Short mmCIF file of C-alpha atoms and ligand atoms in Angstrom, two decimals:
data_model
loop_
_atom_site.label_atom_id
_atom_site.label_comp_id
_atom_site.label_asym_id
_atom_site.label_seq_id
_atom_site.Cartn_x
_atom_site.Cartn_y
_atom_site.Cartn_z
CA UNK A 13 -241.07 -120.50 -90.94
CA UNK A 14 -238.28 -122.29 -92.34
CA UNK A 15 -238.23 -126.15 -92.13
CA UNK A 16 -235.48 -126.23 -89.45
CA UNK A 17 -236.60 -123.38 -87.34
CA UNK A 18 -236.77 -124.59 -83.62
CA UNK A 19 -240.25 -125.39 -82.19
CA UNK A 20 -241.09 -126.24 -78.63
CA UNK A 21 -240.78 -130.00 -79.76
CA UNK A 22 -237.46 -129.72 -80.98
CA UNK A 23 -234.78 -131.70 -79.07
CA UNK A 24 -231.58 -130.23 -78.21
CA UNK A 25 -228.70 -131.86 -76.04
CA UNK A 26 -228.59 -130.49 -72.61
CA UNK A 27 -225.17 -128.94 -73.04
CA UNK A 28 -226.07 -127.16 -76.20
CA UNK A 29 -229.20 -125.92 -74.87
CA UNK A 30 -227.56 -124.38 -71.60
CA UNK A 31 -224.89 -122.85 -73.74
CA UNK A 32 -227.33 -121.18 -76.03
CA UNK A 33 -229.66 -119.99 -73.24
CA UNK A 34 -226.59 -118.44 -71.47
CA UNK A 35 -225.57 -116.79 -74.64
CA UNK A 36 -229.03 -115.38 -75.63
CA UNK A 37 -229.58 -114.05 -71.98
CA UNK A 38 -226.31 -112.41 -72.05
CA UNK A 39 -227.03 -110.73 -75.32
CA UNK A 40 -230.68 -109.59 -74.33
CA UNK A 41 -232.23 -111.96 -77.07
CA UNK A 42 -235.33 -114.30 -77.13
CA UNK A 43 -234.15 -117.91 -76.91
CA UNK A 44 -234.45 -120.31 -79.60
CA UNK A 45 -234.71 -117.27 -82.18
CA UNK A 46 -232.12 -118.42 -84.72
CA UNK A 47 -230.85 -121.56 -83.05
CA UNK A 48 -229.99 -124.52 -85.38
CA UNK A 49 -231.10 -127.95 -84.32
CA UNK A 50 -228.48 -130.25 -83.55
CA UNK A 51 -230.25 -133.06 -84.88
CA UNK A 52 -230.01 -131.61 -88.56
CA UNK A 53 -227.71 -133.44 -90.81
CA UNK A 54 -224.56 -131.48 -91.64
CA UNK A 55 -223.95 -130.12 -94.98
CA UNK A 56 -221.48 -132.29 -97.10
CA UNK A 57 -221.26 -130.66 -100.30
CA UNK A 58 -220.45 -126.87 -101.52
CA UNK A 59 -224.05 -126.30 -102.30
CA UNK A 60 -225.05 -127.77 -98.82
CA UNK A 61 -222.81 -125.00 -97.24
CA UNK A 62 -224.25 -122.24 -99.58
CA UNK A 63 -227.73 -123.10 -98.58
CA UNK A 64 -226.97 -123.24 -94.89
CA UNK A 65 -225.41 -120.01 -95.02
CA UNK A 66 -228.43 -118.54 -96.80
CA UNK A 67 -230.72 -120.01 -94.38
CA UNK A 68 -228.91 -118.32 -91.32
CA UNK A 69 -229.83 -115.01 -92.62
CA UNK A 70 -233.47 -115.84 -93.09
CA UNK A 71 -234.37 -114.23 -89.63
CA UNK A 72 -232.60 -110.97 -90.31
CA UNK A 73 -235.23 -108.32 -89.37
CA UNK A 74 -234.61 -105.90 -91.87
CA UNK A 75 -235.75 -107.31 -95.24
CA UNK A 76 -233.24 -104.94 -97.23
CA UNK A 77 -230.32 -106.39 -95.10
CA UNK A 78 -231.42 -109.89 -95.48
CA UNK A 79 -231.83 -109.36 -99.35
CA UNK A 80 -228.34 -107.82 -99.44
CA UNK A 81 -226.60 -110.55 -97.19
CA UNK A 82 -228.33 -113.39 -99.21
CA UNK A 83 -227.37 -111.97 -102.51
CA UNK A 84 -223.70 -111.40 -101.49
CA UNK A 85 -223.31 -114.91 -100.06
CA UNK A 86 -224.88 -116.36 -103.41
CA UNK A 87 -222.55 -114.48 -105.68
CA UNK A 88 -219.48 -114.81 -103.54
CA UNK A 89 -219.93 -118.64 -103.21
CA UNK A 90 -220.78 -119.01 -106.83
CA UNK A 91 -217.50 -116.89 -107.64
CA UNK A 92 -215.46 -119.27 -105.31
CA UNK A 93 -217.01 -122.21 -106.93
CA UNK A 94 -216.50 -120.93 -110.66
CA UNK A 95 -212.99 -120.49 -110.26
CA UNK A 96 -212.36 -123.29 -107.78
CA UNK A 97 -210.39 -121.11 -105.53
CA UNK A 98 -207.21 -122.48 -104.02
CA UNK A 99 -206.39 -122.07 -100.39
CA UNK A 100 -203.29 -120.07 -101.52
CA UNK A 101 -205.53 -117.70 -103.59
CA UNK A 102 -207.96 -117.40 -100.94
CA UNK A 103 -205.09 -116.20 -98.60
CA UNK A 104 -203.65 -113.87 -101.32
CA UNK A 105 -207.25 -112.29 -101.43
CA UNK A 106 -207.19 -111.86 -97.79
CA UNK A 107 -203.80 -110.26 -97.56
CA UNK A 108 -204.72 -107.90 -100.58
CA UNK A 109 -207.87 -106.50 -98.68
CA UNK A 110 -205.89 -106.23 -95.50
CA UNK A 111 -203.17 -104.15 -97.43
CA UNK A 112 -205.82 -102.23 -98.90
CA UNK A 113 -207.26 -101.39 -95.57
CA UNK A 114 -203.86 -100.42 -94.21
CA UNK A 115 -203.45 -97.93 -97.05
CA UNK A 116 -206.24 -95.80 -96.08
CA UNK A 117 -206.26 -92.93 -93.97
CA UNK A 118 -207.58 -89.53 -94.11
CA UNK A 119 -205.99 -88.52 -97.33
CA UNK A 120 -205.79 -91.91 -98.98
CA UNK A 121 -208.63 -94.05 -99.89
CA UNK A 122 -207.37 -97.11 -101.28
CA UNK A 123 -210.95 -98.96 -101.11
CA UNK A 124 -212.58 -96.13 -103.27
CA UNK A 125 -209.72 -96.69 -105.76
CA UNK A 126 -210.28 -100.42 -105.86
CA UNK A 127 -214.05 -100.08 -106.22
CA UNK A 128 -213.33 -97.33 -109.09
CA UNK A 129 -210.91 -99.74 -111.00
CA UNK A 130 -213.13 -102.42 -110.67
CA UNK A 131 -215.99 -100.49 -112.40
CA UNK A 132 -218.11 -100.85 -109.28
CA UNK A 133 -218.37 -97.08 -108.50
CA UNK A 134 -219.82 -96.49 -111.90
CA UNK A 135 -222.33 -99.41 -111.75
CA UNK A 136 -223.52 -97.83 -108.49
CA UNK A 137 -223.37 -94.41 -110.00
CA UNK A 138 -225.51 -95.36 -112.82
CA UNK A 139 -228.17 -97.35 -110.72
CA UNK A 140 -228.47 -94.40 -108.49
CA UNK A 141 -228.53 -91.49 -110.67
CA UNK A 142 -230.76 -92.03 -113.68
CA UNK A 143 -231.08 -88.77 -115.24
CA UNK A 144 -234.03 -87.26 -117.37
CA UNK A 145 -232.92 -86.11 -120.87
CA UNK A 146 -231.03 -82.89 -120.73
CA UNK A 147 -230.00 -83.16 -117.09
CA UNK A 148 -226.16 -83.28 -116.27
CA UNK A 149 -224.97 -86.76 -116.00
CA UNK A 150 -222.90 -88.00 -112.82
CA UNK A 151 -219.89 -89.79 -112.47
CA UNK A 152 -217.42 -91.07 -109.95
CA UNK A 153 -216.73 -89.18 -106.83
CA UNK A 154 -213.25 -90.36 -106.65
CA UNK A 155 -210.90 -90.82 -103.77
CA UNK A 156 -209.45 -86.99 -103.78
CA UNK A 157 -212.24 -84.78 -102.54
CA UNK A 158 -211.53 -83.01 -99.35
CA UNK A 159 -213.69 -80.86 -96.84
CA UNK A 160 -212.79 -77.26 -96.22
CA UNK A 161 -212.30 -75.71 -99.72
CA UNK A 162 -212.47 -72.13 -99.79
CA UNK A 163 -215.56 -69.99 -100.93
CA UNK A 164 -214.24 -67.83 -103.71
CA UNK A 165 -215.56 -65.01 -105.66
CA UNK A 166 -216.53 -65.32 -109.32
CA UNK A 167 -213.36 -65.57 -111.34
CA UNK A 168 -211.40 -66.69 -107.95
CA UNK A 169 -208.17 -68.65 -108.65
CA UNK A 170 -208.07 -72.15 -107.39
CA UNK A 171 -204.61 -72.71 -108.73
CA UNK A 172 -202.51 -69.64 -107.25
CA UNK A 173 -199.49 -71.78 -106.59
CA UNK A 174 -199.21 -73.75 -110.00
CA UNK A 175 -197.07 -71.65 -112.24
CA UNK A 176 -196.40 -74.42 -114.77
CA UNK A 177 -200.00 -75.09 -115.81
CA UNK A 178 -201.60 -73.40 -118.74
CA UNK A 179 -203.87 -70.58 -117.00
CA UNK A 180 -207.76 -71.58 -117.71
CA UNK A 181 -210.96 -69.84 -117.36
CA UNK A 182 -213.90 -72.33 -116.71
CA UNK A 183 -217.33 -70.54 -117.28
CA UNK A 184 -220.90 -71.43 -117.80
CA UNK A 185 -224.48 -71.53 -116.07
CA UNK A 186 -226.26 -73.77 -113.70
CA UNK A 187 -229.86 -74.14 -115.21
CA UNK A 188 -233.02 -75.93 -114.83
CA UNK A 189 -234.41 -78.57 -117.21
CA UNK A 190 -236.25 -76.09 -118.86
CA UNK A 191 -233.38 -73.67 -119.28
CA UNK A 192 -234.07 -71.19 -116.64
CA UNK A 193 -231.15 -69.93 -114.45
CA UNK A 194 -230.40 -71.17 -110.95
CA UNK A 195 -229.25 -68.52 -108.82
CA UNK A 196 -227.12 -69.16 -105.74
CA UNK A 197 -226.07 -72.90 -106.86
CA UNK A 198 -223.09 -74.13 -105.14
CA UNK A 199 -220.15 -75.57 -107.23
CA UNK A 200 -217.66 -77.53 -105.15
CA UNK A 201 -214.60 -77.94 -107.70
CA UNK A 202 -211.32 -79.90 -107.33
CA UNK A 203 -208.77 -81.15 -109.61
CA UNK A 204 -205.25 -82.38 -110.01
CA UNK A 205 -202.24 -79.63 -110.78
CA UNK A 206 -200.33 -79.46 -113.86
CA UNK A 207 -198.08 -82.26 -112.52
CA UNK A 208 -201.22 -84.71 -112.32
CA UNK A 209 -201.11 -84.69 -108.45
CA UNK A 210 -203.79 -83.71 -106.12
CA UNK A 211 -202.81 -81.47 -103.16
CA UNK A 212 -203.32 -84.46 -100.74
CA UNK A 213 -200.55 -86.42 -102.71
CA UNK A 214 -197.87 -84.22 -101.64
CA UNK A 215 -195.78 -85.30 -98.36
CA UNK A 216 -195.44 -82.90 -95.63
CA UNK A 217 -198.24 -80.60 -96.05
CA UNK A 218 -201.94 -80.35 -95.27
CA UNK A 219 -202.55 -77.30 -97.30
CA UNK A 220 -205.57 -77.18 -99.70
CA UNK A 221 -204.75 -76.28 -103.35
CA UNK A 222 -206.79 -76.60 -106.46
CA UNK A 223 -210.24 -76.51 -104.50
CA UNK A 224 -212.78 -74.12 -104.32
CA UNK A 225 -216.53 -73.30 -103.72
CA UNK A 226 -218.28 -70.84 -106.06
CA UNK A 227 -221.69 -69.76 -106.22
CA UNK A 228 -223.73 -69.03 -109.37
CA UNK A 229 -224.99 -65.28 -109.77
CA UNK A 230 -228.67 -64.22 -110.46
CA UNK A 231 -228.38 -65.48 -114.14
CA UNK A 232 -227.16 -68.91 -112.91
CA UNK A 233 -223.49 -67.84 -114.47
CA UNK A 234 -220.21 -69.15 -112.62
CA UNK A 235 -216.65 -68.28 -113.43
CA UNK A 236 -213.55 -70.27 -112.32
CA UNK A 237 -209.95 -69.40 -112.92
CA UNK A 238 -207.53 -72.76 -112.71
CA UNK A 239 -205.10 -74.31 -114.90
CA UNK A 240 -205.86 -76.68 -117.69
CA UNK A 241 -206.14 -80.07 -116.31
CA UNK A 242 -203.69 -82.77 -117.45
CA UNK A 243 -204.16 -86.62 -117.80
CA UNK A 244 -202.90 -88.40 -114.73
CA UNK A 245 -201.97 -91.83 -113.15
CA UNK A 246 -203.96 -92.95 -110.19
CA UNK A 247 -201.87 -93.97 -107.21
CA UNK A 248 -200.01 -97.02 -108.11
CA UNK A 249 -197.86 -97.64 -104.93
CA UNK A 250 -200.47 -99.81 -103.16
CA UNK A 251 -202.28 -102.85 -103.55
CA UNK A 252 -204.74 -101.37 -106.53
CA UNK A 253 -201.49 -100.42 -108.46
CA UNK A 254 -200.20 -103.97 -108.00
CA UNK A 255 -203.41 -105.28 -109.20
CA UNK A 256 -203.40 -103.10 -112.08
CA UNK A 257 -199.60 -104.15 -113.13
CA UNK A 258 -200.44 -107.74 -112.77
CA UNK A 259 -203.22 -107.69 -115.13
CA UNK A 260 -201.60 -105.53 -117.85
CA UNK A 261 -203.82 -102.47 -117.03
CA UNK A 262 -202.71 -98.92 -117.31
CA UNK A 263 -203.36 -96.46 -114.28
CA UNK A 264 -204.31 -93.33 -116.37
CA UNK A 265 -207.17 -91.17 -116.21
CA UNK A 266 -208.15 -88.48 -118.79
CA UNK A 267 -207.91 -84.80 -117.84
CA UNK A 268 -210.84 -83.67 -116.01
CA UNK A 269 -212.13 -81.27 -113.42
CA UNK A 270 -214.27 -82.49 -110.70
CA UNK A 271 -217.54 -80.91 -109.71
CA UNK A 272 -220.38 -81.32 -107.05
CA UNK A 273 -223.28 -78.80 -108.04
CA UNK A 274 -225.94 -78.30 -105.78
CA UNK A 275 -228.82 -76.00 -105.34
CA UNK A 276 -232.02 -75.45 -103.30
CA UNK A 277 -234.94 -77.79 -104.49
CA UNK A 278 -232.81 -79.63 -106.85
CA UNK A 279 -230.94 -82.88 -106.93
CA UNK A 280 -227.16 -82.31 -106.68
CA UNK A 281 -224.99 -83.78 -109.21
CA UNK A 282 -221.31 -85.32 -108.56
CA UNK A 283 -219.65 -85.08 -111.82
CA UNK A 284 -216.47 -84.31 -114.13
CA UNK A 285 -215.99 -82.25 -117.06
CA UNK A 286 -213.52 -83.82 -119.57
CA UNK A 287 -211.00 -82.39 -121.96
CA UNK A 288 -212.36 -83.73 -125.16
CA UNK A 289 -208.80 -83.84 -126.73
CA UNK A 290 -207.36 -86.09 -124.16
CA UNK A 291 -205.84 -89.52 -125.40
CA UNK A 292 -207.28 -91.63 -122.43
CA UNK A 293 -210.91 -91.02 -122.96
CA UNK A 294 -211.47 -94.38 -124.43
CA UNK A 295 -209.48 -96.26 -121.65
CA UNK A 296 -210.11 -94.28 -118.47
CA UNK A 297 -208.90 -96.55 -115.85
CA UNK A 298 -212.05 -96.07 -113.78
CA UNK A 299 -214.51 -96.14 -116.47
CA UNK A 300 -215.82 -92.60 -115.66
CA UNK A 301 -216.12 -91.10 -119.00
CA UNK A 302 -219.59 -90.07 -120.59
CA UNK A 303 -220.00 -88.42 -123.85
CA UNK A 304 -222.22 -85.74 -122.41
CA UNK A 305 -219.37 -84.60 -120.05
CA UNK A 306 -217.02 -83.68 -122.90
CA UNK A 307 -215.89 -80.18 -122.88
CA UNK A 308 -213.56 -78.19 -125.42
CA UNK A 309 -210.60 -76.45 -123.93
CA UNK A 310 -209.87 -73.63 -126.37
CA UNK A 311 -206.17 -72.29 -126.40
CA UNK A 312 -205.59 -68.60 -126.98
CA UNK A 313 -202.34 -67.54 -127.99
CA UNK A 314 -202.86 -63.79 -128.53
CA UNK A 315 -204.26 -60.86 -126.54
CA UNK A 316 -207.74 -61.45 -127.67
CA UNK A 317 -211.21 -60.20 -126.47
CA UNK A 318 -211.22 -63.10 -123.65
CA UNK A 319 -207.85 -62.21 -122.60
CA UNK A 320 -208.97 -58.63 -121.80
CA UNK A 321 -212.40 -59.79 -120.38
CA UNK A 322 -210.68 -62.16 -118.03
CA UNK A 323 -207.52 -60.29 -117.41
CA UNK A 324 -205.11 -63.13 -118.30
CA UNK A 325 -201.96 -63.13 -120.62
CA UNK A 326 -201.68 -65.60 -123.32
CA UNK A 327 -201.17 -68.56 -123.78
CA UNK A 328 -204.47 -69.62 -121.86
CA UNK A 329 -207.53 -71.59 -122.28
CA UNK A 330 -211.28 -71.19 -121.99
CA UNK A 331 -213.69 -73.87 -121.47
CA UNK A 332 -217.61 -73.51 -121.01
CA UNK A 333 -220.01 -76.09 -119.69
CA UNK A 334 -223.31 -75.58 -118.53
CA UNK A 335 -224.79 -77.89 -115.64
CA UNK A 336 -228.30 -78.69 -115.60
CA UNK A 337 -229.96 -79.85 -112.56
CA UNK A 338 -233.23 -81.94 -112.20
CA UNK A 339 -235.63 -81.15 -109.38
CA UNK A 340 -235.16 -82.96 -106.02
CA UNK A 341 -237.73 -85.63 -105.32
CA UNK A 342 -240.18 -84.73 -102.82
FE1 FE2 B 29 -209.63 -86.75 -110.56
#
């Protein structure tokens, strides 16, 4: 029990006790559970406030929630003290977060964008998805995934309306850690078009484009028709864009295709494959690049074997990438 926890001998003023009892009864709580004694001296320094805020979370029933709240308070207070935050800066932060929330709807997720551009998403990803040697590494989910992508057959085209992009065939296998094929794995795929925009960024339409769900065959193979991904800027018309501009950071992401690959008995992986020739690999604005996710997009300018095999006219690209899933935890 903390030293300030009320006991049967604790003295309260009559009015404070009455208010407390009424409030706890109205909330169905046990009286005197977390009440602060009014005889306790009030904190007068920044550190006193920090200590008192931490103490108020002592009685949190869930240990994990208590740990998270107390750590959050410790770090948040330390940050405010470290930079000696002015009242004007505090209000700017409140307005920034308010605008970030107002920017969110069913198509736009400015908070994920903020998390991504602050590197928080990648730290969370690394903590939560430590992979054994050989398993495909994960990376950020990003703000552009949408439910409802169509299920397509092997070789299905996710970019039928993109006439400017370079036709591209992405193929590979879904494998276990020991190299065996995984049949019937799901590959949920999405990417930006050849103008660097996702379907949800076009005004006036809800149509899905450059999205699809594929299944691996009995040998674990998959085949996807798309267009070559291009580098693109994350949306800069909101508070995150203003933050990047104010801090002299660029908004570019290297060319990539998003995947969520899942299979029965395996841990799903949320990841990208990156074009290994992209100029922004070293400075991805969301810090998501990993060496193991590099993929070579080979350009074909003649009617070669692959053109005949895939039924495409040059110029086109082929890219090959195998996904390796680790077993799910039991
Ligand atoms: Fe993306």
